[in-house]
Short mmCIF file of C-alpha atoms in Angstrom, two decimals:
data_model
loop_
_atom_site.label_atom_id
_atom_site.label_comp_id
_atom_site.label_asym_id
_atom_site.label_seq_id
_atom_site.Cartn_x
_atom_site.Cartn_y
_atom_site.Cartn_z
CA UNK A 1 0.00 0.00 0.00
CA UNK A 2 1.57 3.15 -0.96
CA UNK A 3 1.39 6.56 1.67
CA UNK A 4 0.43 10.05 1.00
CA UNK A 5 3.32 11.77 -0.73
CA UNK A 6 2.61 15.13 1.49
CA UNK A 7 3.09 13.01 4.25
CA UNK A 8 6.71 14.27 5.39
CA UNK A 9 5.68 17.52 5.22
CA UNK A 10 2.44 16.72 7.36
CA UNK A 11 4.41 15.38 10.00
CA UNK A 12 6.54 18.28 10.24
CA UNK A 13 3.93 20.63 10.71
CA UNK A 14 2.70 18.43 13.14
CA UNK A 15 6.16 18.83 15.26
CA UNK A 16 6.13 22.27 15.02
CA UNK A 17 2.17 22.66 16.24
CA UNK A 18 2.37 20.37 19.00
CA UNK A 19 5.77 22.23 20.35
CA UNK A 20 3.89 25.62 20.30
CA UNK A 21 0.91 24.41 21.67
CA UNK A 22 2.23 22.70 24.74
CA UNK A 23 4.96 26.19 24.84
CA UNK A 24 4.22 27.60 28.59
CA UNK A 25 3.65 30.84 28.92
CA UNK A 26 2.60 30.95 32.35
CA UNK A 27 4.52 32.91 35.05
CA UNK A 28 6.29 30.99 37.73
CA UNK A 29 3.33 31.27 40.15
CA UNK A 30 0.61 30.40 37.70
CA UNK A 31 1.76 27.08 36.49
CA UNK A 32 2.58 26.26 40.33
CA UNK A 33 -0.91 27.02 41.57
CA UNK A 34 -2.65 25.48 38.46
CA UNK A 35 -1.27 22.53 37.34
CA UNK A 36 -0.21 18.78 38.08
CA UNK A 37 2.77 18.09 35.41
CA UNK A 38 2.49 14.69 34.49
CA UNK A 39 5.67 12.37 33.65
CA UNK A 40 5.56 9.74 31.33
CA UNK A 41 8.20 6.31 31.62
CA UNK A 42 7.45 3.46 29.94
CA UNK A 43 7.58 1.14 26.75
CA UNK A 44 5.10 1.67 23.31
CA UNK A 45 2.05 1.61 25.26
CA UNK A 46 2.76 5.54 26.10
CA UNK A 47 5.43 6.28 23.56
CA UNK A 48 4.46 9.58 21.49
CA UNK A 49 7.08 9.53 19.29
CA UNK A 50 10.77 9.45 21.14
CA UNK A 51 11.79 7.22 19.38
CA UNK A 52 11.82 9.32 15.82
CA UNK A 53 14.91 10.66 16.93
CA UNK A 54 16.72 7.85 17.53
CA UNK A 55 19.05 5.40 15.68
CA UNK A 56 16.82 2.25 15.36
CA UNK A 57 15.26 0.34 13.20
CA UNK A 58 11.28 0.21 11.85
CA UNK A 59 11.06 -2.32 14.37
CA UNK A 60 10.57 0.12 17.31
CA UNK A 61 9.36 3.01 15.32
CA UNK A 62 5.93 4.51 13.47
CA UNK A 63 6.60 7.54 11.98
CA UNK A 64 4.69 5.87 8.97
CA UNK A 65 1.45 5.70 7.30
CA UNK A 66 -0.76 3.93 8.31
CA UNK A 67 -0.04 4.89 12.09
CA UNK A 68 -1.90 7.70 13.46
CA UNK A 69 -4.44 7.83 10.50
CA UNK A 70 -7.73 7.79 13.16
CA UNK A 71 -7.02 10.68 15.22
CA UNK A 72 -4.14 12.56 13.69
CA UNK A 73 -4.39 11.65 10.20
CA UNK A 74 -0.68 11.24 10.04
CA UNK A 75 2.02 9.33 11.72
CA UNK A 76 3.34 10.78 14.85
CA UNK A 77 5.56 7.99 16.41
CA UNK A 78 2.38 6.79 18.56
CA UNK A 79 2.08 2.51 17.87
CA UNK A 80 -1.90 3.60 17.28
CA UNK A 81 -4.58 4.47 14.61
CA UNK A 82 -4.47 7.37 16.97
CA UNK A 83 -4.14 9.09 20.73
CA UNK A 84 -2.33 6.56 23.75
CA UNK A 85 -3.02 6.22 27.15
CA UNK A 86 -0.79 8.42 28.10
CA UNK A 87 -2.36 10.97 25.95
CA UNK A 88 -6.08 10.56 27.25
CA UNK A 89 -4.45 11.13 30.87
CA UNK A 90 -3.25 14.13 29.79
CA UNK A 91 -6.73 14.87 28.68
CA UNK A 92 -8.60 14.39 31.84
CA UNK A 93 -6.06 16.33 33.79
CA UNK A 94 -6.96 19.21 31.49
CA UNK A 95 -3.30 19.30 30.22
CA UNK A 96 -1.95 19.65 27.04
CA UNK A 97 -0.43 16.77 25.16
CA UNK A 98 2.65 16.06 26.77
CA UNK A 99 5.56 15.63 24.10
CA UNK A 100 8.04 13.34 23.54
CA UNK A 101 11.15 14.35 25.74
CA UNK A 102 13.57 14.16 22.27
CA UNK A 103 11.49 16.59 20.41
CA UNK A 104 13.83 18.80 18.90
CA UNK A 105 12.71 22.51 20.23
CA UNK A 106 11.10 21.29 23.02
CA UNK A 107 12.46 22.48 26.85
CA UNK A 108 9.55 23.79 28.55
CA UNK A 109 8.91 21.22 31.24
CA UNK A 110 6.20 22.61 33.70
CA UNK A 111 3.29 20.52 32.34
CA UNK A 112 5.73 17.83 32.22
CA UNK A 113 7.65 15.25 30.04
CA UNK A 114 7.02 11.54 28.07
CA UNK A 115 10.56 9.87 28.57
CA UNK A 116 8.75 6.46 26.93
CA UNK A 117 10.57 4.77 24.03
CA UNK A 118 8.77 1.97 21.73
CA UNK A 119 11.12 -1.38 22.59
CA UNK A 120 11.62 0.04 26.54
CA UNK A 121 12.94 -2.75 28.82
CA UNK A 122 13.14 -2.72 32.55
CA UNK A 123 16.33 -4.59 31.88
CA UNK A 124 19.59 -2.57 29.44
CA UNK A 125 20.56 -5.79 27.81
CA UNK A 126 16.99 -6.51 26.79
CA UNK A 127 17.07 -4.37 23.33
CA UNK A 128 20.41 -2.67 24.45
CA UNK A 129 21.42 0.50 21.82
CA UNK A 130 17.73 0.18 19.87
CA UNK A 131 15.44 1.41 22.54
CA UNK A 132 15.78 4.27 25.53
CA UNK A 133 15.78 1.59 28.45
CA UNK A 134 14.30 2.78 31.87
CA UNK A 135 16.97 3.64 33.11
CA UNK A 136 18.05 6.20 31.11
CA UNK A 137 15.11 7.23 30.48
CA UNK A 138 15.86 8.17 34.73
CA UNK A 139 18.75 10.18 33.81
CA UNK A 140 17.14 12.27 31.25
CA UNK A 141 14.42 12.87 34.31
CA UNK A 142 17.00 14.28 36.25
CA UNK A 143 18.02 16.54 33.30
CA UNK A 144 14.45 18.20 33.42
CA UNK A 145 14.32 18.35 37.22
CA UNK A 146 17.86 20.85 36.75
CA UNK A 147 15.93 22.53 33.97
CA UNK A 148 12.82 23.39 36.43
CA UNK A 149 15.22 24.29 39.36
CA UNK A 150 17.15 26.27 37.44
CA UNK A 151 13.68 28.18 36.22
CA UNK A 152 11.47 27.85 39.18
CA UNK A 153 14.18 28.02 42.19
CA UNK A 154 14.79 24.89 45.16
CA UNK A 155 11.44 25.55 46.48
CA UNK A 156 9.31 25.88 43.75
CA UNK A 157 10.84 22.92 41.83
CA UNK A 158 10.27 20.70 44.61
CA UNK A 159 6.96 21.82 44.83
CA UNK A 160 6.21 21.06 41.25
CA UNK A 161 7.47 17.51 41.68
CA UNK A 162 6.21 16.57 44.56
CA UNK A 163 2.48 17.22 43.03
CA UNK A 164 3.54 15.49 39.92
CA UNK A 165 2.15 12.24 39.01
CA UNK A 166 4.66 9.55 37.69
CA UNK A 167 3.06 6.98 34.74
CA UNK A 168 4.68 3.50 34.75
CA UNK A 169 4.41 1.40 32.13
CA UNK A 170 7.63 -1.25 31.51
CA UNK A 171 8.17 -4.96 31.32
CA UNK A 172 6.22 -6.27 28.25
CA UNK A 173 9.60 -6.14 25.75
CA UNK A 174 11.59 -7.94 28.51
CA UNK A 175 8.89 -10.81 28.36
CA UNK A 176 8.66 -10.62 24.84
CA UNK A 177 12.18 -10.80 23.87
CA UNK A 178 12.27 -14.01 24.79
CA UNK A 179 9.42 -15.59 22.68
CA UNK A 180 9.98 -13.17 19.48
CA UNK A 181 14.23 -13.18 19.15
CA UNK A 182 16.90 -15.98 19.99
CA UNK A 183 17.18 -14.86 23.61
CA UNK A 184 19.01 -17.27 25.93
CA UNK A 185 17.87 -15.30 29.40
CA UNK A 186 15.51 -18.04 31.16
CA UNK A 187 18.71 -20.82 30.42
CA UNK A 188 20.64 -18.86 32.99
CA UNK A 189 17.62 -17.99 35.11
CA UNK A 190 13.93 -19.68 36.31
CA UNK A 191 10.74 -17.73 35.82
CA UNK A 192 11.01 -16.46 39.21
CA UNK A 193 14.57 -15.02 39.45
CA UNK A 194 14.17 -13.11 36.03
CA UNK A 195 10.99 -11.61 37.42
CA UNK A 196 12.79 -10.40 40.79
CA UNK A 197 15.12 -9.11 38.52
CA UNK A 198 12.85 -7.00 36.66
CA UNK A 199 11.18 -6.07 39.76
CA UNK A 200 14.60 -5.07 41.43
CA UNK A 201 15.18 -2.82 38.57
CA UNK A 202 11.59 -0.40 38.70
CA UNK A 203 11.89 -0.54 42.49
CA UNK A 204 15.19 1.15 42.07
CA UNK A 205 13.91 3.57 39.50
CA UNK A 206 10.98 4.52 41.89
CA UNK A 207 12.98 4.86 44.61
CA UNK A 208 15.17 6.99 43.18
CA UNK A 209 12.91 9.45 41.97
CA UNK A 210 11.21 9.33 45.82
CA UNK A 211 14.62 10.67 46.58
CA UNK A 212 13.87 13.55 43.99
CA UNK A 213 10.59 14.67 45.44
CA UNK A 214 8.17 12.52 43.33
CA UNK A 215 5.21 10.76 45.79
CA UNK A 216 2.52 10.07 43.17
CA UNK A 217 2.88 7.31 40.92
CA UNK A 218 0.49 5.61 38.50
CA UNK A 219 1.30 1.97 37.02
CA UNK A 220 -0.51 -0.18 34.55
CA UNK A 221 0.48 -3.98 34.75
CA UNK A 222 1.24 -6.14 32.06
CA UNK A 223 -1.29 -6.72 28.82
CA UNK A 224 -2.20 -10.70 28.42
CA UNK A 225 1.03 -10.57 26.49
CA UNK A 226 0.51 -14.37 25.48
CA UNK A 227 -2.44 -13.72 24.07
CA UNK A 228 -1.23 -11.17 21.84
CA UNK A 229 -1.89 -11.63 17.81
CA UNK A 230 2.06 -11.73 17.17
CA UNK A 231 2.43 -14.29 19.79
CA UNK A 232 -0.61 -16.32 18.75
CA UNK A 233 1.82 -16.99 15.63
CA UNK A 234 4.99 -17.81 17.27
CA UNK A 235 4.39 -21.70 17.92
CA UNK A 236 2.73 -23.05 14.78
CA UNK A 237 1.35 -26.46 16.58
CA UNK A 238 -0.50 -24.35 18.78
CA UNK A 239 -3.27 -23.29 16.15
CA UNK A 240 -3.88 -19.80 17.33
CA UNK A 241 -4.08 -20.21 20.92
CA UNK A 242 -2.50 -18.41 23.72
CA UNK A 243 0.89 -18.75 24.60
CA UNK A 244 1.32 -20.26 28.05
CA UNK A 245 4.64 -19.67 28.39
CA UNK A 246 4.40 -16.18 27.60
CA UNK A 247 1.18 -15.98 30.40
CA UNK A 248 2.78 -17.22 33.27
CA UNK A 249 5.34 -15.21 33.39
CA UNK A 250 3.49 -12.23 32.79
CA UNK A 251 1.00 -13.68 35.85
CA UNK A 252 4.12 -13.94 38.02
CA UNK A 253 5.45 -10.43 37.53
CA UNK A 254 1.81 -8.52 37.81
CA UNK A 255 1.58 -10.26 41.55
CA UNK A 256 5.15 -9.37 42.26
CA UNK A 257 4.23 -5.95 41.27
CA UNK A 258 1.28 -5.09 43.35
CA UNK A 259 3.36 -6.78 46.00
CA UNK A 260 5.80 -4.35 45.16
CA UNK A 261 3.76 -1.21 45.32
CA UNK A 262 1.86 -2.46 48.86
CA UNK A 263 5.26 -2.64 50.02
CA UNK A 264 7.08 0.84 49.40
CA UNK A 265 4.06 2.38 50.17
CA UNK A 266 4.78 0.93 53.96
CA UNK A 267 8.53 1.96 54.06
CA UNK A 268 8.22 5.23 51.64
CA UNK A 269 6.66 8.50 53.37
CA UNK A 270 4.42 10.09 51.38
CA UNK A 271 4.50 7.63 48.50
CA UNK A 272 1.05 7.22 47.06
CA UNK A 273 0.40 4.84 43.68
CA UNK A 274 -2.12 3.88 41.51
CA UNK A 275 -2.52 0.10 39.76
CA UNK A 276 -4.17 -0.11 37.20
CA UNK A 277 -5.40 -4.09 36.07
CA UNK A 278 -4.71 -3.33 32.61
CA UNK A 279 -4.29 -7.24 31.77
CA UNK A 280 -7.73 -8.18 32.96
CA UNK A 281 -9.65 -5.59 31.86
CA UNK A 282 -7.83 -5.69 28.06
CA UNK A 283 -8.75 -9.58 28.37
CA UNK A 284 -12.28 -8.77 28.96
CA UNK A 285 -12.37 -6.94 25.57
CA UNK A 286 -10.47 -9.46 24.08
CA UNK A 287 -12.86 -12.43 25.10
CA UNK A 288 -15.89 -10.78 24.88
CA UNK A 289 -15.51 -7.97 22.24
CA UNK A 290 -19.27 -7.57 21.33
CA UNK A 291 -20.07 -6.78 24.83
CA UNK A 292 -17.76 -3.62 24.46
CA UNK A 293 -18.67 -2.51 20.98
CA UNK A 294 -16.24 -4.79 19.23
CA UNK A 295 -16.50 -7.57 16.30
CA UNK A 296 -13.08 -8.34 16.72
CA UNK A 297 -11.02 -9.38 20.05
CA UNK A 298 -8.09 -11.48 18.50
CA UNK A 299 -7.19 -10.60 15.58
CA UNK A 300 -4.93 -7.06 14.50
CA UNK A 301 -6.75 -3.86 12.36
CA UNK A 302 -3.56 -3.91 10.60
CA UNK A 303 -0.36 -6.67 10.02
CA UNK A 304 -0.70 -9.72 7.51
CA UNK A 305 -0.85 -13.59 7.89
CA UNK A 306 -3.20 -15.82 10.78
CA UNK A 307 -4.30 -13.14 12.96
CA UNK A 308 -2.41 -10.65 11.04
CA UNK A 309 -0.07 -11.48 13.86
CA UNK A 310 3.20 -10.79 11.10
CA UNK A 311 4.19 -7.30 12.20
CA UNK A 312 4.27 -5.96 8.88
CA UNK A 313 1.44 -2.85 9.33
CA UNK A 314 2.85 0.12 7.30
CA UNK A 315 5.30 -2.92 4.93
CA UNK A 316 8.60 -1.31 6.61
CA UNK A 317 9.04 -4.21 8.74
CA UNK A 318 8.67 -8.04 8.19
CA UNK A 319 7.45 -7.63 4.47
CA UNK A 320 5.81 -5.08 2.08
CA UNK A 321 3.15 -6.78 1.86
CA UNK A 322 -0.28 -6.14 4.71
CA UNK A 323 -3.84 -6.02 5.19
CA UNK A 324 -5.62 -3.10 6.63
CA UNK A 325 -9.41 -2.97 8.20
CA UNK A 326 -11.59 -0.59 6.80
CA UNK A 327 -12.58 0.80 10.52
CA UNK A 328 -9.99 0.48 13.38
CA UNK A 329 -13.10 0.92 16.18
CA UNK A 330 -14.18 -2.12 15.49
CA UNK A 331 -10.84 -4.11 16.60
CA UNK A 332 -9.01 -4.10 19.96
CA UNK A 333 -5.62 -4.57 18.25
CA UNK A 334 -4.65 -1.65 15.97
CA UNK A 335 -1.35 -4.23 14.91
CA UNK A 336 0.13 -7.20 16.22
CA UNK A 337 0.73 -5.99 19.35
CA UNK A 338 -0.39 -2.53 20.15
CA UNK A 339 -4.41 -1.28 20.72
CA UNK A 340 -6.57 0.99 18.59
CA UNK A 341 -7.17 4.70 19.95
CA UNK A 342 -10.90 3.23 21.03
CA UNK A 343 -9.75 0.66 23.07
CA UNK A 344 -7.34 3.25 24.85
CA UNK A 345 -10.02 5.76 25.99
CA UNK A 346 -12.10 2.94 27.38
CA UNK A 347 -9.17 2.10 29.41
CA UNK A 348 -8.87 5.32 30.48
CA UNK A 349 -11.91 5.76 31.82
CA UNK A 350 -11.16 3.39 34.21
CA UNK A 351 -8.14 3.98 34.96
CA UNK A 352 -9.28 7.70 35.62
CA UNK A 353 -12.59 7.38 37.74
CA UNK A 354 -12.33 3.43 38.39
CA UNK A 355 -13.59 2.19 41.57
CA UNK A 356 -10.66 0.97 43.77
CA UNK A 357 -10.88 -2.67 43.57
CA UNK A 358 -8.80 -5.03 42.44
CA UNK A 359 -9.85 -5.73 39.21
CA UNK A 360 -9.89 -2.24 38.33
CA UNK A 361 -7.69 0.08 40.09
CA UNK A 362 -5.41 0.17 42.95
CA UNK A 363 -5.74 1.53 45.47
CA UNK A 364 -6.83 4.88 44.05
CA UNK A 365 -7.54 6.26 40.73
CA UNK A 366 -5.92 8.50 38.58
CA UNK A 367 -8.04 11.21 39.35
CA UNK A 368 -7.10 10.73 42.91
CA UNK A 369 -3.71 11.19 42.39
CA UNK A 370 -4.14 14.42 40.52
CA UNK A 371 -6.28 15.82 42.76
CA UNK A 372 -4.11 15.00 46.19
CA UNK A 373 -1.95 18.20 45.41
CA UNK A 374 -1.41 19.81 48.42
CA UNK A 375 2.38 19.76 49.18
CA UNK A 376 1.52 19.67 52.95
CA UNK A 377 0.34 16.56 53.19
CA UNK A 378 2.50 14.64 50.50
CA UNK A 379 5.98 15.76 51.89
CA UNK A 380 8.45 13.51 53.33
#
């Protein structure tokens, strides 16, 4: 399928709009008293468009038609039809879209920052020198936190990030590596070491930005990774179904999260956290997509063979050749791994004014965190 030829251009323009239109030009004391900046960390799931401007492959990028054709009508680097999780938060906290941190032109921080990188492992060696691991995408945190001290003063910075809120979304690529390349990891470990592992690595993250005056942190587990349409594919004798393998691993490090957040919110002052059952709820849709204004729960909008599981959407990756739907809403997958813009707001909605139970969020909503913003009564 061939793109628009104007569609360079159109995603230039698009660069330059979105920098001005997320451009503060509030006074110190404005933005202070108004806003909650929102940071984004995190793999694809919140990725709007970091990794355009770096040296990868197609693999971890969509800066191509047909990406972004629902909401933006031209690629932006979001693995969508259209808008992201991350990008719907924005939208209920009455932000601006937050950018990409690599955005050339971009430095005004006070509404925030998306660190995210398509490929982003918890882990360096997982996709080491493709991706913008986690834990760099810590030091470029620390980067804005100078920038906002050196605008805003000691106080006022610490202010700003102590009524942030902190999105978390990581771990999916370090599971997936393993089914989708020739990795070797679970030879040298069991299923239970490589999730402490993982789980060792965000609670050093976290705790490090604690340290730096963050308190409020949202996190959305894993996605029924084996369950995905590209890992439907990956063992031929198992005719379409879910990958086990892939599931119980994922099942081990969602519990070892929310044992993980129940934890440091014991031995951390002032650390508050939201968890949000994204795997259950996406597995709802997934089963049952009729019930949620779906015909189709398996299969991709957009990628090629059984399932269209071959991530080939946009025929820069494994093959020119794919099949697009003719109306993204009516999937859950967008491509062989990543939702449709639809599916995200639904998500969001819960996510945002869920009730706090376990199957939907934990223990408070997004809104929650937005709204506890008094410095007070979050500071260490």
């Amino acid at each position: 399928m061939a793109r628009p030829s104007s569609l360079f251009l159109i995603f230039f323009l698009h660069l330059v709009l979105v920098s001005s239109s997320t451009t503060s030009t509030e006074t110190r004391s404005e933005h202070s008293i108004n806003h909650v900046a929102l940071f984004i960390f995190g793999d694809s799931f919140f990725d709007a468009g970091n990794n355009n401007y770096i040296n990868t492959t197609t693999l971890d990028q969509a800066n191509f038609w047909p990406y972004g054709e629902t909401y933006f009508q031209f690629p932006t680097g979001r693995f969508s039809d259209g808008r992201l999780i991350s990008d719907f938060i924005a939208e209920y906290a009455k932000l601006p879209l937050i950018p990409p941190f690599l955005q050339p032109g971009y430095n005004q921080y006070y509404h925030g920052v998306n660190f995210a990188s398509a490929g982003a492992d918890a882990l360096v060696e997982t996709f080491q020198g493709a991706v913008i691991d986690l834990k760099t995408q810590l030091k470029y945190y620390k980067k804005v936190q100078t920038w906002l001290r050196s605008k805003l003063g000691k106080v006022e910075a610490e202010i700003t990030l102590s009524k942030a809120v902190y999105l978390f979304s990581i771990g999916t690529n370090d599971y997936m590596s393993i089914f989708v390349t020739n990795s070797t990891v679970l030879n040298s470990y069991n299923k239970s070491e490589y999730v402490g592992i993982m789980i060792g690595n965000l609670t050093t993250i976290v705790k490090d930005i604690c340290k730096k005056d963050g308190r409020k942190f949202g996190f959305i587990n894993l996605p029924p990774l084996g369950c995905a349409p590209g890992i439907r594919i990956v063992k031929a004798e198992n005719n379409g179904s879910c990958l086990e393998e892939a599931s119980s691993l994922v099942k081990l490090h969602n519990k070892a999260l929310s044992k993980l957040l129940r934890k440091l919110e014991k031995q951390l002052k002032g650390f508050k956290y939201s968890l949000y059952n994204f795997n259950i709820n996406l597995r709802k849709r997934m089963n049952h997509p009729s019930k949620y204004g779906f015909k189709e729960g398996k299969g991709a909008c957009c990628g090629s063979g059984q399932f269209r599981g071959v991530f080939s959407c946009g025929g820069k990756r494994l093959g020119k050749e794919f099949q697009l739907c003719k109306n993204p809403n009516e999937y859950v997958f967008w491509d062989s791994y990543h939702l449709t813009q639809r599916v995200y707001k639904q998500l969001v909605d819960q996510i945002w004014n869920g009730a706090r139970k376990l199957n939907s969020v934990w223990p408070y909503n997004l809104r929650d965190l937005f709204q506890a913003s008094n410095y007070s009564y979050l500071s260490i």
